[in-house]
């Protein structure tokens, strides 16, 4: 599956008196993430036991970072599934196109930030799981035919 961790810089500056100053993580489009960042959104104040997502994107690429707290993400296609725990603001999860995702176990006060390769369009979403599996099978056949 086209999903992987990206480790960003975690800059921990100390000034002259050696007191810690906190962490700074810069993220540049096309350099730290493999696409131009056209949209950023964040998800906050998620009530306990909420599961979000339940969709795939046809073309959109995303990087997800949990800036505070932690959250789990189940990424799957009809052939495999992986669960990722996001709990580090300097580590992003890249999710390529065509993968189903579900986000759950949002800790209280968690902040999930998403960097996206394109602006919002509902046409890029597949929200019906049956439709998604048919789409993913077709895509995998196309890929197999090209080899
Ligand atoms: P959705 O992507 O389904 O959220 P999640 O995957 O976290 O459950 O989006 C939820 C709602 O917000 C949906 O009505 C579409 C809207 N939305 C926008 O208007 N703009 C955006 O950039 C995003 C991501 C969602």
Tab-separated table of C-alpha atoms and ligand atoms in Angstrom:
chain	number	residue	atom	x	y	z
A	1	UNK	CA	0.000	0.000	0.000
A	2	UNK	CA	1.148	3.496	-0.767
A	3	UNK	CA	1.294	4.611	2.853
A	4	UNK	CA	4.410	5.467	4.862
A	5	UNK	CA	5.847	7.539	7.659
A	6	UNK	CA	7.668	10.781	6.938
A	7	UNK	CA	10.004	12.078	9.627
A	8	UNK	CA	10.250	15.841	9.735
A	9	UNK	CA	12.868	18.006	11.344
A	10	UNK	CA	12.424	18.428	15.071
A	11	UNK	CA	14.378	21.541	15.946
A	12	UNK	CA	15.079	21.902	19.634
A	13	UNK	CA	16.852	25.186	20.088
A	14	UNK	CA	18.633	26.209	23.194
A	15	UNK	CA	19.438	29.842	23.638
A	16	UNK	CA	22.402	31.307	25.430
A	17	UNK	CA	21.312	30.377	28.925
A	18	UNK	CA	20.771	26.717	27.865
A	19	UNK	CA	17.104	26.778	28.794
A	20	UNK	CA	14.977	24.591	26.459
A	21	UNK	CA	12.813	26.589	24.071
A	22	UNK	CA	10.461	23.877	22.800
A	23	UNK	CA	10.231	22.102	19.462
A	24	UNK	CA	9.834	23.523	15.971
A	25	UNK	CA	8.923	21.413	12.939
A	26	UNK	CA	9.027	23.040	9.499
A	27	UNK	CA	7.208	21.355	6.592
A	28	UNK	CA	7.756	22.521	3.022
A	29	UNK	CA	5.714	21.361	0.040
A	30	UNK	CA	7.578	19.269	-2.572
A	31	UNK	CA	10.533	19.040	-0.209
A	32	UNK	CA	9.386	17.503	3.069
A	33	UNK	CA	6.174	16.106	1.573
A	34	UNK	CA	6.009	14.699	-1.981
A	35	UNK	CA	3.401	17.190	-3.241
A	36	UNK	CA	2.606	20.861	-3.348
A	37	UNK	CA	0.473	21.660	-0.298
A	38	UNK	CA	-2.769	23.199	-1.548
A	39	UNK	CA	-4.892	22.802	1.577
A	40	UNK	CA	-4.488	22.365	5.314
A	41	UNK	CA	-7.224	21.411	7.720
A	42	UNK	CA	-7.341	20.214	11.278
A	43	UNK	CA	-9.653	18.030	13.315
A	44	UNK	CA	-10.116	18.856	16.996
A	45	UNK	CA	-12.566	18.308	19.876
A	46	UNK	CA	-13.539	14.834	18.701
A	47	UNK	CA	-15.868	13.181	21.231
A	48	UNK	CA	-14.889	9.851	22.767
A	49	UNK	CA	-15.620	6.722	20.698
A	50	UNK	CA	-15.948	8.648	17.451
A	51	UNK	CA	-14.737	7.050	14.251
A	52	UNK	CA	-14.112	9.418	11.342
A	53	UNK	CA	-13.061	8.871	7.766
A	54	UNK	CA	-14.818	5.898	6.122
A	55	UNK	CA	-13.745	7.026	2.695
A	56	UNK	CA	-11.024	6.861	0.063
A	57	UNK	CA	-9.772	9.509	-2.328
A	58	UNK	CA	-9.339	8.903	-6.034
A	59	UNK	CA	-6.428	11.295	-6.564
A	60	UNK	CA	-5.767	13.226	-3.363
A	61	UNK	CA	-2.514	12.714	-1.474
A	62	UNK	CA	-2.372	13.589	2.201
A	63	UNK	CA	0.008	13.752	5.131
A	64	UNK	CA	-1.545	13.451	8.585
A	65	UNK	CA	0.151	14.683	11.752
A	66	UNK	CA	-1.078	14.563	15.289
A	67	UNK	CA	0.073	17.845	16.856
A	68	UNK	CA	-1.263	17.043	20.303
A	69	UNK	CA	-2.350	13.792	21.929
A	70	UNK	CA	-2.731	10.718	19.771
A	71	UNK	CA	-5.040	9.042	17.297
A	72	UNK	CA	-5.106	5.729	15.448
A	73	UNK	CA	-5.582	5.369	11.712
A	74	UNK	CA	-6.589	2.213	9.944
A	75	UNK	CA	-5.491	2.359	6.297
A	76	UNK	CA	-6.629	-0.402	3.983
A	77	UNK	CA	-7.339	-1.601	0.491
A	78	UNK	CA	-9.231	-4.804	-0.385
A	79	UNK	CA	-6.003	-6.810	-0.038
A	80	UNK	CA	-4.338	-5.498	3.110
A	81	UNK	CA	-4.689	-3.302	6.138
A	82	UNK	CA	-2.312	-1.434	8.449
A	83	UNK	CA	-2.913	0.404	11.702
A	84	UNK	CA	-0.827	3.463	12.546
A	85	UNK	CA	-0.631	5.345	15.841
A	86	UNK	CA	-0.039	9.055	15.359
A	87	UNK	CA	1.456	10.566	18.486
A	88	UNK	CA	4.434	12.604	17.328
A	89	UNK	CA	4.131	16.132	15.867
A	90	UNK	CA	7.413	15.625	13.975
A	91	UNK	CA	6.235	12.467	12.198
A	92	UNK	CA	3.612	12.469	9.456
A	93	UNK	CA	1.722	9.640	7.821
A	94	UNK	CA	1.686	9.911	4.025
A	95	UNK	CA	-1.413	8.324	2.488
A	96	UNK	CA	-1.450	7.976	-1.293
A	97	UNK	CA	-4.561	7.896	-3.458
A	98	UNK	CA	-7.022	5.015	-3.523
A	99	UNK	CA	-6.805	3.878	0.108
A	100	UNK	CA	-9.656	3.513	2.581
A	101	UNK	CA	-9.064	5.195	5.973
A	102	UNK	CA	-10.717	5.238	9.355
A	103	UNK	CA	-9.529	7.422	12.246
A	104	UNK	CA	-10.425	6.409	15.803
A	105	UNK	CA	-9.310	6.490	19.451
A	106	UNK	CA	-8.811	10.256	19.390
A	107	UNK	CA	-7.326	11.145	22.782
A	108	UNK	CA	-8.924	14.072	24.599
A	109	UNK	CA	-7.577	17.398	23.259
A	110	UNK	CA	-5.967	15.666	20.278
A	111	UNK	CA	-5.209	17.842	17.271
A	112	UNK	CA	-5.009	16.099	13.916
A	113	UNK	CA	-3.590	18.244	11.123
A	114	UNK	CA	-3.901	17.220	7.489
A	115	UNK	CA	-1.816	18.527	4.593
A	116	UNK	CA	-3.473	17.886	1.247
A	117	UNK	CA	-2.314	17.976	-2.365
A	118	UNK	CA	-5.473	19.642	-3.650
A	119	UNK	CA	-8.388	21.808	-2.691
A	120	UNK	CA	-11.592	20.214	-1.433
A	121	UNK	CA	-13.849	18.546	-3.947
A	122	UNK	CA	-16.483	15.979	-3.060
A	123	UNK	CA	-15.989	14.319	-6.495
A	124	UNK	CA	-12.633	12.985	-5.330
A	125	UNK	CA	-14.249	11.028	-2.469
A	126	UNK	CA	-15.494	7.447	-2.509
A	127	UNK	CA	-17.655	7.113	0.600
A	128	UNK	CA	-19.435	3.855	-0.126
A	129	UNK	CA	-17.340	0.810	0.852
A	130	UNK	CA	-18.801	-1.482	-1.830
A	131	UNK	CA	-18.183	1.126	-4.482
A	132	UNK	CA	-14.666	1.496	-3.095
A	133	UNK	CA	-13.816	-2.223	-3.309
A	134	UNK	CA	-15.059	-2.337	-6.918
A	135	UNK	CA	-12.973	0.748	-7.714
A	136	UNK	CA	-9.874	-0.722	-6.024
A	137	UNK	CA	-10.237	-4.071	-7.851
A	138	UNK	CA	-10.521	-2.256	-11.200
A	139	UNK	CA	-7.425	-0.182	-10.369
A	140	UNK	CA	-5.433	-3.280	-9.390
A	141	UNK	CA	-6.415	-4.991	-12.669
A	142	UNK	CA	-5.278	-1.915	-14.629
A	143	UNK	CA	-1.938	-1.998	-12.792
A	144	UNK	CA	-1.534	-5.764	-13.393
A	145	UNK	CA	-2.233	-5.300	-17.120
A	146	UNK	CA	0.501	-2.668	-17.396
A	147	UNK	CA	3.174	-5.040	-16.013
B	1	LIG	P1	-14.582	14.407	5.762
B	1	LIG	O1	-13.433	14.490	4.821
B	1	LIG	O2	-15.619	13.359	5.489
B	1	LIG	O3	-14.039	14.224	7.249
B	1	LIG	P2	-13.442	12.915	7.979
B	1	LIG	O4	-12.773	12.070	6.955
B	1	LIG	O5	-12.493	13.447	8.993
B	1	LIG	O6	-14.556	12.181	8.651
B	1	LIG	O7	-15.271	15.837	5.852
B	1	LIG	C1	-16.278	16.120	6.812
B	1	LIG	C2	-17.129	17.252	6.270
B	1	LIG	O8	-16.353	18.425	6.072
B	1	LIG	C3	-17.769	16.928	4.940
B	1	LIG	O9	-19.084	17.470	4.950
B	1	LIG	C4	-16.943	17.684	3.934
B	1	LIG	C5	-16.418	18.862	4.723
B	1	LIG	N1	-15.064	19.280	4.287
B	1	LIG	C6	-14.891	20.507	3.656
B	1	LIG	O10	-15.857	21.269	3.426
B	1	LIG	N2	-13.645	20.892	3.293
B	1	LIG	C7	-12.564	20.107	3.518
B	1	LIG	O11	-11.417	20.488	3.170
B	1	LIG	C8	-12.745	18.835	4.166
B	1	LIG	C9	-11.600	17.922	4.444
B	1	LIG	C10	-14.024	18.463	4.532
